[in-house]
C-alpha cells in the first residue's frame, strides 16, 4: 500500500552500478535513487536510555570522524505514530530525542533550543508540545553530574500570527558537556496530514540518526528517499495498530530507518540548494480510506496540475488578456513577417519596457496589464506578458514552469504545483526551440539566467497535455584575454596593451554590473584585480548595443617590479585572468557537481624581449583532458625570434559531473592553478 518505489530499487541499483544509471543529462532527476541500503546479518544496534549517559561520551575530546567538528550528534531519534482524539480527530504524534556532545566553545549555543508549533484560531486547529525533558551531563572530579531542565524556565514566544515557539536553555553547559532533550509534538490532521521530512544529516556529524514510523493501512503515503548516504538499517514489518477508535484500529506497517556516522553536510561549491543533497525521507499523503466512513484522494496527476493552472485567474486567465498589447503587436507585425525576427523584436520590447522586481513567482501578482502599466513586475508577469505578445504575433509560444536553483530540483514523479517557483517562455520556430526570459535586462534571446538552469521544466501548451523539457545553457562563461607587451629587464618593467572580450554569461554578468555605469566604475574594478598595474587609455565597446556580441575592453598598462635585477627578470606571463585558487577544496565528495554553465577561458600573450636577453628555460607544454570530452586545459610557451608567445586555454564543456568524477575534475583545476603560477625567467645572454 505504501509506495516505496525507491527503496525497492536499491538492489537493482547496486547490481547495475550507479554510474550506469546516473547519466549526465538526467543527473538532476536521479538524486532520489542514490539512497542505497546496506544490510548485514550482524548489525550493531544502538538503543540508549533517556536520562542516562555513558562515560566514554563524556571523555570524548574530539570526534574521530571529523577533527574539525565543534560538536557531534550522538543520537538523533524520531518516531511518528497516529492516534484518535475525541475532540480533535486523527492526531499525528512525533517523538523527538536529541543527544549532542559539545567539543568546542563555539557549539555552546546548541544548548538553546526552540520548538515551533502551529496555533490556529480554534482548539481543533492547534498543535501542542508535551513530555518535554532535558539534561546536561558533565564530568566533575571523575564523577558524572547530571543537571535536569527545570520546566519553569521554558518560555513561549509568538513567532508569527499562527506559530508559537517553546524555547528553553539547558544549563551548566560547557566544553566537554553532553546535552540531550526530548519532547512530543502532537499535530491534528486539521493542521498537518504529512510527517515533516526527516533529515539524516546536519551541519555537524551525526553518529546515529534513526527514524521510525508506524502507518495504519487506511493512510496511504508516498515515501521518497533522497540523498547520497547509505542506510545502515532498513526494517519493516506488519503490525497491529490501535488508535483509540474502533473504526481506525486494525493492521498497519512499521518502518525503521537508520543512518550511521553521517558526515557534516558542507555547502560545497557547484551545488543547487542543500535540500537537493541532504539524505532525507519525505512524505506525501496519497489517500485516506476508512471503509464505510472516509475516502479521500489527495494524489494529483500532472493533468490535474495543468488543469488547475489553466482555470486559475492568476495564470490561465492572464494568458487570455491581450488587448493592451495590440498596438505593440501591430507595430512589430508591420516591420517583418519573419518569425525569428518577430520573436526577437517582441523579446527586446518586453525586455526594455519591463523592470524585474527581483522576485520569482509562479503567478501574476496584480495582473500582467497592471504590471505593464507600472513597467515593473515579477518573472511570471514579464514572461506571461511575453508569451501573450508572441502568440498575438502568430508564434507557437507556451509558458514553462520551472524551479530555480535555490528552490531545488523538480521531482518529475511527484505532481505538485509547489515544486515550481518560476516561469519562462518557450517558442518553437520550425524545428528549432528557444527558451526566453525577458526579466533579465541584458540577456540575448535564448540566454537564460543561471538561476533558471536547473535541469527540467514543465511545458504548459495551449492545447493538449504538458511535458517535461530539458533546459541546458546555450552559452558558457566565456572570456578571451590578450596581452602584447615589451619586457624591459634593465628597468624592471613590462609595458604594453591589454584587451579582454566577455561573451556568454561573462558578458551578461559584466553588463548587469557596468552597462549603465560610467567607464571609470569599471576602471576602478579592473584596478582591484591587477593592483600592480598602472592603467591608461581604457576603452569599452559594445556595453549594451548588441547583446549577441561580446563586450570588448582595452587599455594600456605599465608594471614595475621593484625587486628586479638588471641581469635576471622573473615574471608570470599569465598577467590577467590567472587561476589562483582551486574552486574544489574537499578531499572527497559524495555529491554531484553542477556547474550550471560551461567554462571557456583563454589567454594569449606576446612578450617582446630586448636584444641580449633570452628565456632561460622553456616550460613544458601541458595538455590535460577530462574524461568523455568533458573539458580540456592547454598551456604552451614558445619563443619565435625575440618574442615569447604564451597560450592558455581552460575549457569545460560539461556542466554536471558524478561524484566518482570529482577527483579528476579537482586535479584538472589544480593543474591549471599550478601552471598559471609558474614564472618565466629572462636572463641576459653571456657575451
XYZ file of C-alpha atoms in Angstrom:
687
model
C 0.000 0.000 0.000
C 2.788 2.382 0.834
C 4.595 3.410 -2.313
C 8.267 2.786 -1.537
C 9.431 2.608 -5.118
C 12.874 3.975 -4.430
C 13.563 1.659 -1.546
C 12.705 -1.342 -3.653
C 15.032 -0.199 -6.425
C 18.153 -0.231 -4.279
C 19.009 -3.845 -5.058
C 18.669 -3.106 -8.745
C 20.867 -0.040 -8.412
C 23.612 -1.972 -6.696
C 23.657 -4.644 -9.331
C 23.584 -2.134 -12.168
C 26.274 0.163 -10.694
C 25.162 3.689 -10.040
C 27.335 5.210 -12.719
C 25.367 3.373 -15.389
C 22.100 4.951 -14.296
C 23.284 8.405 -13.330
C 23.747 9.809 -16.813
C 24.845 13.374 -17.194
C 21.738 14.610 -18.905
C 19.477 13.078 -16.286
C 21.563 13.669 -13.193
C 19.121 16.179 -11.782
C 16.206 13.745 -11.616
C 18.004 10.722 -10.273
C 19.243 12.029 -6.946
C 16.420 10.187 -5.216
C 17.716 6.859 -6.420
C 21.041 7.192 -4.698
C 19.933 6.441 -1.133
C 21.370 2.899 -1.067
C 20.552 0.356 1.599
C 23.320 -1.795 3.033
C 22.177 -4.539 5.406
C 24.132 -7.294 7.058
C 23.160 -10.156 9.271
C 25.155 -8.874 12.246
C 24.339 -5.190 12.527
C 25.139 -3.489 15.789
C 22.064 -1.860 17.274
C 22.091 1.230 19.439
C 19.341 1.869 21.981
C 20.441 4.294 24.698
C 18.268 5.317 27.646
C 16.966 8.821 28.189
C 18.450 10.342 31.300
C 21.489 8.049 31.364
C 24.880 8.783 29.795
C 27.954 6.635 29.252
C 31.360 7.755 30.491
C 33.001 7.331 27.070
C 30.805 10.088 25.597
C 31.824 12.489 28.335
C 35.516 11.620 27.972
C 35.480 12.236 24.220
C 37.585 15.278 23.341
C 37.378 15.124 19.556
C 35.205 13.303 17.041
C 37.314 10.644 15.253
C 35.431 11.064 12.002
C 35.924 14.838 11.811
C 38.578 16.531 13.938
C 37.266 19.980 12.912
C 33.757 19.405 14.294
C 32.832 21.641 17.227
C 30.078 19.236 18.245
C 28.677 15.854 17.247
C 25.147 14.484 17.464
C 25.484 11.218 19.338
C 21.847 10.252 18.879
C 19.089 11.740 16.748
C 15.809 9.870 17.090
C 12.365 10.424 15.641
C 9.226 8.321 15.841
C 5.814 9.024 14.300
C 2.596 7.353 15.445
C -1.099 8.036 14.920
C -3.989 8.146 17.371
C -7.607 9.294 17.637
C -8.770 12.104 19.916
C -12.489 12.532 20.581
C -12.253 16.316 20.197
C -9.507 16.742 17.600
C -9.963 13.616 15.499
C -6.903 11.980 13.948
C -3.658 13.133 15.560
C -0.098 12.540 14.383
C 2.460 12.418 17.224
C 6.166 12.898 16.615
C 8.604 11.896 19.351
C 11.974 13.659 19.160
C 15.096 12.801 21.140
C 18.451 14.514 20.542
C 21.786 13.939 22.303
C 24.768 16.192 21.465
C 28.402 16.201 22.577
C 29.883 19.720 22.920
C 33.510 19.600 21.748
C 34.316 23.304 21.443
C 33.032 26.502 22.972
C 31.767 27.607 19.563
C 28.998 24.979 19.905
C 27.630 26.200 23.254
C 24.672 27.847 21.520
C 23.297 24.384 20.755
C 22.071 24.358 24.347
C 19.479 26.980 23.319
C 16.543 25.157 21.727
C 13.321 26.309 20.081
C 10.336 24.102 19.175
C 7.894 25.813 16.768
C 4.284 24.640 16.600
C 1.078 25.805 14.939
C -1.638 27.589 16.870
C -4.810 28.126 14.856
C -7.924 30.029 15.817
C -9.818 27.048 17.219
C -8.933 24.300 19.666
C -9.096 21.730 16.884
C -6.530 23.619 14.812
C -3.684 23.668 17.296
C -0.512 21.651 17.707
C 0.869 21.148 21.194
C 4.133 20.068 22.775
C 4.215 17.666 25.704
C 6.615 15.433 27.686
C 9.486 17.905 27.388
C 12.629 16.736 29.192
C 16.220 17.922 29.129
C 19.539 17.033 30.729
C 23.125 18.279 30.838
C 25.921 15.844 31.726
C 29.421 16.766 32.903
C 32.419 15.001 34.364
C 33.363 16.702 37.614
C 36.161 15.265 39.762
C 35.801 11.992 37.885
C 32.080 11.757 38.663
C 29.143 12.080 36.230
C 26.989 15.043 37.229
C 23.509 15.415 35.691
C 21.631 18.730 35.595
C 17.943 18.475 34.753
C 15.925 21.053 32.784
C 13.529 22.958 35.014
C 10.137 23.196 33.354
C 9.556 26.653 34.808
C 12.376 28.001 32.634
C 10.539 27.030 29.423
C 9.011 30.098 27.778
C 6.526 30.521 24.954
C 7.076 33.187 22.299
C 4.817 34.145 19.419
C 6.789 33.664 16.186
C 4.157 34.661 13.620
C 0.390 35.095 13.617
C -0.090 31.307 13.597
C 3.110 29.940 15.107
C 4.402 29.863 18.665
C 7.839 28.645 19.788
C 8.638 26.898 23.044
C 12.152 27.999 23.989
C 14.487 26.697 26.667
C 18.159 26.774 27.623
C 19.909 23.757 29.057
C 22.053 24.892 31.982
C 25.563 24.130 33.199
C 26.720 23.570 29.605
C 30.410 23.931 28.812
C 33.097 22.462 26.590
C 33.018 18.699 27.144
C 29.340 18.546 28.181
C 26.753 16.199 26.710
C 23.274 17.645 26.364
C 20.047 15.900 25.484
C 16.384 16.754 25.255
C 13.202 15.003 24.187
C 9.601 16.002 23.540
C 6.457 15.013 21.664
C 4.811 17.244 19.062
C 1.128 16.431 18.514
C -0.403 17.526 15.208
C -4.136 17.145 14.452
C -4.938 16.284 10.846
C -6.706 19.650 10.606
C -3.220 21.183 10.864
C -0.862 18.666 9.293
C -1.554 15.484 7.312
C 2.040 14.578 6.436
C 5.048 13.938 8.664
C 7.749 16.545 8.372
C 10.740 15.469 6.264
C 13.391 13.733 8.341
C 16.992 14.604 7.528
C 19.800 12.222 8.448
C 22.418 14.959 8.106
C 23.119 18.286 9.773
C 25.809 20.964 9.907
C 27.719 18.735 12.373
C 28.370 14.964 12.196
C 25.687 12.558 13.426
C 26.780 9.206 14.847
C 23.323 7.638 14.831
C 20.222 9.039 13.125
C 17.114 6.919 13.418
C 13.605 7.402 12.091
C 10.616 5.212 12.918
C 7.054 5.438 11.684
C 4.022 3.217 12.215
C 1.425 3.788 9.500
C -2.145 2.440 9.694
C -3.228 0.816 6.463
C -6.056 3.310 5.923
C -3.401 6.008 5.358
C -1.620 5.748 2.019
C 1.629 7.707 1.953
C 4.138 8.079 -0.815
C 7.572 7.978 0.762
C 10.531 9.488 -1.074
C 14.096 8.699 -0.071
C 16.681 11.272 -1.083
C 20.374 11.887 -0.685
C 23.666 10.052 -1.010
C 24.312 8.255 2.274
C 23.643 4.516 2.711
C 21.002 3.257 5.101
C 22.615 1.260 7.875
C 19.242 -0.246 8.798
C 16.060 -0.577 6.800
C 13.480 -2.711 8.562
C 9.763 -3.005 8.029
C 7.079 -5.324 9.305
C 3.320 -5.727 9.586
C 1.880 -4.714 12.973
C -1.459 -4.278 14.682
C -2.368 -0.650 15.223
C -4.598 0.662 17.996
C -5.570 4.300 17.597
C -8.309 4.507 20.224
C -11.298 4.264 17.878
C -12.802 1.045 16.542
C -13.125 2.468 13.022
C -9.408 3.138 12.790
C -7.949 0.216 14.703
C -6.540 -2.581 12.587
C -3.417 -3.504 10.699
C -0.543 -1.304 9.703
C 3.124 -1.287 8.899
C 6.147 -0.317 10.963
C 9.322 1.135 9.420
C 12.739 1.736 10.926
C 15.483 3.603 9.066
C 18.970 4.276 10.419
C 21.954 6.152 9.003
C 25.178 5.660 10.933
C 28.166 8.016 11.069
C 26.701 10.683 8.796
C 29.317 13.353 7.995
C 28.516 17.020 8.482
C 26.798 18.461 5.461
C 29.093 21.020 3.860
C 27.635 23.528 1.429
C 30.244 22.835 -1.231
C 30.782 24.783 -4.459
C 28.726 23.933 -7.525
C 25.512 22.667 -5.942
C 21.951 23.937 -6.273
C 20.420 24.045 -2.776
C 21.296 21.854 0.200
C 17.861 20.197 0.317
C 18.669 18.585 -3.047
C 21.634 16.792 -1.457
C 20.760 16.095 2.167
C 19.934 12.467 2.935
C 16.302 12.551 3.997
C 12.832 10.976 3.941
C 9.834 12.959 2.686
C 6.145 12.088 2.684
C 3.133 12.850 0.529
C -0.361 11.732 1.532
C -1.944 9.937 -1.412
C -5.285 8.935 0.146
C -7.271 8.234 3.296
C -9.586 5.235 3.094
C -11.637 4.182 6.123
C -14.219 1.629 4.869
C -17.754 2.981 5.168
C -16.626 6.365 6.546
C -13.894 8.249 4.731
C -12.479 8.039 1.260
C -10.440 10.988 0.122
C -7.841 11.047 -2.625
C -5.061 13.603 -2.214
C -2.870 12.344 -5.038
C -2.521 14.591 -8.053
C -1.509 13.949 -11.623
C 0.258 16.387 -13.882
C -3.025 16.670 -15.792
C -4.671 17.897 -12.556
C -1.900 20.432 -12.051
C -2.214 21.738 -15.605
C -5.999 21.947 -15.311
C -5.636 23.964 -12.120
C -3.247 26.346 -13.874
C -5.493 26.721 -16.882
C -8.519 27.576 -14.734
C -6.635 29.930 -12.408
C -7.233 33.634 -12.984
C -3.642 34.368 -11.997
C -2.219 32.098 -14.724
C -4.558 30.776 -17.402
C -6.756 33.862 -17.065
C -3.784 36.139 -17.667
C -2.853 34.282 -20.855
C -6.206 35.351 -22.286
C -5.560 39.071 -21.746
C -4.021 40.635 -24.825
C -5.905 43.857 -25.608
C -3.300 46.138 -24.044
C -0.597 44.632 -26.290
C -2.342 45.044 -29.655
C -0.655 48.327 -30.511
C 2.797 46.816 -29.906
C 1.792 43.699 -31.832
C 0.726 45.757 -34.840
C 3.970 47.740 -34.869
C 6.069 44.567 -34.845
C 3.865 42.864 -37.423
C 4.336 45.797 -39.821
C 8.122 45.579 -39.569
C 8.533 41.925 -40.531
C 6.778 38.670 -41.306
C 9.816 36.571 -40.448
C 9.004 34.509 -37.282
C 12.533 34.713 -35.861
C 12.689 38.482 -36.331
C 9.253 38.858 -34.760
C 10.351 36.805 -31.775
C 13.495 38.903 -31.343
C 11.636 42.213 -31.613
C 8.941 41.123 -29.152
C 11.555 39.852 -26.705
C 13.560 43.066 -26.896
C 10.430 45.178 -26.463
C 9.282 43.424 -23.281
C 12.862 43.300 -22.001
C 13.264 47.072 -22.471
C 9.765 48.039 -21.306
C 9.679 45.981 -18.109
C 11.811 46.125 -14.973
C 12.107 42.912 -12.989
C 11.309 43.408 -9.291
C 13.773 40.681 -8.252
C 11.158 38.105 -7.228
C 10.410 34.775 -8.841
C 6.749 33.911 -8.528
C 4.535 31.298 -10.114
C 1.603 33.599 -10.669
C 0.970 37.138 -11.759
C 0.703 39.498 -8.808
C -1.848 42.161 -9.759
C -2.173 41.020 -13.364
C 0.063 41.452 -16.369
C -1.776 44.578 -17.591
C -1.146 46.407 -14.339
C 2.474 45.235 -14.393
C 2.706 46.529 -17.972
C 1.287 49.907 -16.961
C 3.666 50.123 -13.998
C 6.552 48.868 -16.151
C 7.550 46.554 -13.316
C 6.677 43.012 -12.252
C 7.864 39.593 -11.156
C 9.288 36.990 -13.532
C 5.840 35.478 -14.103
C 4.315 38.878 -15.012
C 7.064 39.576 -17.517
C 7.229 36.172 -19.186
C 3.465 35.603 -19.330
C 3.284 39.029 -20.974
C 5.950 37.939 -23.456
C 4.060 34.692 -24.123
C 0.829 36.596 -24.847
C 2.590 39.011 -27.205
C 4.289 36.213 -29.140
C 1.001 34.351 -29.505
C -0.570 37.545 -30.833
C 2.222 37.555 -33.427
C 1.130 34.053 -34.527
C 4.123 32.302 -32.989
C 3.906 28.951 -31.235
C 4.692 30.044 -27.706
C 3.889 28.447 -24.344
C 4.936 29.042 -20.752
C 7.311 26.696 -18.946
C 7.174 26.207 -15.192
C 10.492 25.552 -13.535
C 12.225 25.624 -10.191
C 15.170 27.953 -9.703
C 18.473 26.585 -8.455
C 17.951 27.985 -4.965
C 14.467 26.447 -4.864
C 15.626 22.903 -5.632
C 15.186 20.216 -8.268
C 11.763 19.238 -9.583
C 10.958 15.581 -8.965
C 9.025 14.504 -12.012
C 7.333 11.588 -10.263
C 5.645 13.920 -7.741
C 2.970 16.093 -9.410
C 2.963 19.192 -7.221
C 2.443 22.790 -8.264
C 4.527 23.804 -5.239
C 7.581 22.223 -6.915
C 7.814 25.269 -9.180
C 8.556 28.915 -8.485
C 9.453 30.419 -11.860
C 8.067 30.938 -15.369
C 9.816 31.364 -18.720
C 8.573 31.303 -22.310
C 9.125 28.555 -24.880
C 8.996 29.302 -28.599
C 9.097 26.837 -31.463
C 10.011 28.072 -34.942
C 10.279 25.285 -37.476
C 12.429 22.592 -35.886
C 14.173 24.968 -33.501
C 13.126 25.824 -29.980
C 14.020 28.861 -27.885
C 13.844 29.477 -24.141
C 13.169 33.127 -23.335
C 13.334 35.076 -20.084
C 12.730 38.783 -20.616
C 13.214 39.552 -16.921
C 16.984 39.586 -17.497
C 17.689 43.087 -18.810
C 20.954 42.391 -20.632
C 20.489 38.820 -21.907
C 20.368 37.993 -25.568
C 17.377 35.914 -26.758
C 17.755 32.315 -25.584
C 20.308 33.056 -22.847
C 18.562 32.102 -19.625
C 19.921 33.481 -16.341
C 21.829 30.974 -14.218
C 19.024 30.869 -11.652
C 16.815 29.200 -14.296
C 19.332 26.491 -15.241
C 18.073 23.681 -13.069
C 17.529 20.564 -15.140
C 13.947 20.307 -16.342
C 10.829 22.447 -16.652
C 7.179 21.620 -17.337
C 5.861 22.931 -20.663
C 2.200 24.015 -20.430
C 0.849 24.033 -24.013
C -2.166 25.991 -25.203
C -3.773 22.711 -26.186
C -3.023 19.137 -25.234
C -1.007 17.571 -22.443
C 2.080 19.147 -20.927
C 5.506 17.560 -20.816
C 8.901 17.962 -19.204
C 11.633 19.548 -21.286
C 15.332 19.653 -20.520
C 16.827 23.098 -20.073
C 20.505 23.397 -20.934
C 22.587 26.570 -21.296
C 23.233 27.738 -24.847
C 26.422 29.516 -23.799
C 29.273 29.317 -21.308
C 31.289 31.616 -19.065
C 33.426 32.876 -21.917
C 36.293 35.348 -21.983
C 39.390 35.912 -24.092
C 42.265 37.956 -22.678
C 45.230 39.184 -24.708
C 48.427 40.993 -23.773
C 51.016 42.433 -26.137
C 53.932 43.877 -24.198
C 57.616 44.712 -24.117
C 59.823 43.272 -21.387
C 62.365 45.842 -20.139
C 64.644 43.950 -17.731
C 67.050 46.857 -17.241
C 64.194 48.979 -15.913
C 62.376 46.075 -14.264
C 59.255 46.932 -16.236
C 56.618 45.471 -18.524
C 54.808 47.894 -20.845
C 52.071 47.028 -23.253
C 48.411 46.743 -24.124
C 45.708 44.558 -22.666
C 42.317 43.539 -24.071
C 39.514 41.312 -22.882
C 36.373 40.098 -24.622
C 33.460 38.967 -22.469
C 30.989 36.532 -24.040
C 28.060 34.374 -22.943
C 27.409 34.511 -19.215
C 30.540 36.574 -18.626
C 29.045 39.256 -20.888
C 25.714 39.042 -19.080
C 27.409 39.435 -15.692
C 29.534 42.317 -16.933
C 26.573 44.199 -18.435
C 24.480 43.626 -15.331
C 27.207 45.317 -13.284
C 28.566 48.030 -15.590
C 26.364 48.641 -18.642
C 24.602 51.602 -17.054
C 27.680 52.881 -15.204
C 30.347 55.345 -16.293
C 33.557 53.796 -17.621
C 35.530 54.860 -14.567
C 33.465 52.466 -12.411
C 34.810 49.511 -14.385
C 38.256 51.125 -14.412
C 38.246 51.020 -10.608
C 37.045 47.411 -10.604
C 39.769 46.367 -13.064
C 42.364 48.144 -10.968
C 41.409 45.996 -7.967
C 42.048 42.795 -9.944
C 45.521 43.981 -11.093
C 46.594 46.491 -8.408
C 50.222 46.424 -9.574
C 49.254 47.846 -12.984
C 49.269 51.483 -13.979
C 46.290 51.645 -16.361
C 45.807 54.246 -19.100
C 43.589 54.806 -22.145
C 40.770 52.489 -21.046
C 38.190 51.943 -23.821
C 34.979 49.890 -23.695
C 32.978 48.850 -26.749
C 29.524 47.313 -27.011
C 28.465 47.955 -23.447
C 24.828 47.424 -24.383
C 24.450 47.961 -28.148
C 24.250 44.342 -29.237
C 23.657 41.700 -26.567
C 24.594 38.953 -29.011
C 28.069 40.433 -29.366
C 30.917 40.438 -26.875
C 31.832 43.259 -24.521
C 35.292 44.453 -25.528
C 37.645 46.253 -23.153
C 41.138 47.521 -23.946
C 43.775 49.592 -22.188
C 47.476 50.335 -21.958
C 49.385 49.353 -18.850
C 52.740 49.501 -17.121
C 54.050 47.126 -14.484
C 57.175 47.788 -12.433
C 58.974 45.142 -10.403
C 60.942 46.908 -7.691
C 62.848 43.709 -6.848
C 64.100 43.076 -10.376
C 67.839 42.941 -11.073
C 69.387 44.050 -14.381
C 70.619 40.608 -15.416
C 67.633 38.478 -14.388
C 63.920 39.214 -14.736
C 61.201 36.995 -13.286
C 57.608 37.418 -14.399
C 54.411 35.428 -14.668
C 53.161 35.590 -18.262
C 49.542 34.937 -17.221
C 49.269 38.548 -16.186
C 45.452 38.621 -16.265
C 42.727 36.016 -15.813
C 45.054 33.832 -13.787
C 43.521 30.909 -11.864
C 44.953 31.395 -8.376
C 42.696 29.020 -6.427
C 41.142 25.634 -6.990
C 37.357 26.062 -6.561
C 37.137 22.456 -5.339
C 38.530 22.207 -1.805
C 37.253 18.955 -0.284
C 39.416 15.844 -0.491
C 36.406 13.750 -1.452
C 32.839 14.422 -2.445
C 29.708 12.298 -2.351
C 27.525 14.834 -4.174
C 27.360 15.506 -7.925
C 28.963 18.674 -9.253
C 26.619 21.097 -11.022
C 28.491 23.962 -12.702
C 25.297 25.483 -14.185
C 27.233 26.659 -17.261
C 30.345 25.629 -19.133
C 33.695 27.420 -18.922
C 35.733 28.866 -21.773
C 38.699 30.990 -20.651
C 41.576 31.784 -22.996
C 44.732 33.848 -22.609
C 47.171 34.877 -25.348
C 50.356 36.737 -24.519
C 53.085 38.087 -26.779
C 56.127 39.464 -24.958
C 58.994 41.108 -26.863
C 62.473 40.849 -25.334
C 65.240 43.396 -25.899
C 68.404 42.413 -27.651
C 70.749 40.373 -25.492
C 68.067 38.667 -23.423
C 66.545 35.204 -23.734
C 64.225 32.826 -21.945
C 66.374 30.730 -19.594
C 64.292 27.549 -19.821
C 61.340 26.647 -21.996
C 58.410 25.397 -19.846
C 56.926 22.061 -20.733
C 53.754 22.144 -22.786
C 50.775 20.881 -20.813
C 47.605 19.335 -22.219
C 45.041 17.787 -19.865
C 41.790 16.204 -20.973
C 38.775 15.421 -18.822
C 37.127 12.038 -19.496
C 34.283 11.816 -22.005
C 35.305 15.085 -23.650
C 34.267 16.931 -20.507
C 36.979 19.538 -20.763
C 40.480 20.488 -21.825
C 43.347 22.554 -20.432
C 46.266 23.501 -22.617
C 49.298 25.612 -21.798
C 52.126 26.364 -24.191
C 55.111 28.711 -24.218
C 57.354 29.127 -27.228
C 59.881 31.664 -28.480
C 59.877 32.977 -32.024
C 62.831 35.283 -32.544
C 62.808 37.697 -29.638
C 59.085 37.211 -28.933
C 57.798 34.872 -26.219
C 54.354 33.544 -27.094
C 52.124 32.187 -24.317
C 48.803 30.424 -24.816
C 46.485 29.092 -22.113
C 43.008 27.665 -22.577
C 40.642 26.330 -19.896
C 37.548 24.749 -21.334
C 34.888 22.706 -19.502
C 32.067 21.696 -21.809
C 30.016 19.508 -19.481
C 28.052 21.138 -16.677
C 27.327 18.077 -14.496
C 29.798 15.572 -13.095
C 29.319 12.473 -10.980
C 30.829 12.129 -7.511
C 33.222 9.488 -8.819
C 34.488 12.051 -11.359
C 35.258 14.582 -8.632
C 38.909 13.563 -8.269
C 39.524 14.061 -11.999
C 37.837 17.473 -12.015
C 39.642 18.616 -8.887
C 43.009 17.516 -10.315
C 42.148 19.277 -13.583
C 41.624 22.599 -11.808
C 44.685 22.009 -9.611
C 46.910 21.611 -12.660
C 45.533 24.861 -14.058
C 46.389 26.680 -10.831
C 49.879 25.184 -10.716
C 50.685 26.044 -14.322
C 49.296 29.555 -14.015
C 51.573 30.130 -11.022
C 54.707 29.152 -12.931
C 57.058 32.116 -13.552
C 59.319 32.611 -16.539
C 62.948 33.599 -16.097
C 64.508 36.067 -18.539
C 68.323 36.259 -18.444
C 70.912 38.373 -20.095
C 72.974 36.373 -22.556
C 76.640 35.843 -21.829
C 78.967 37.542 -24.312
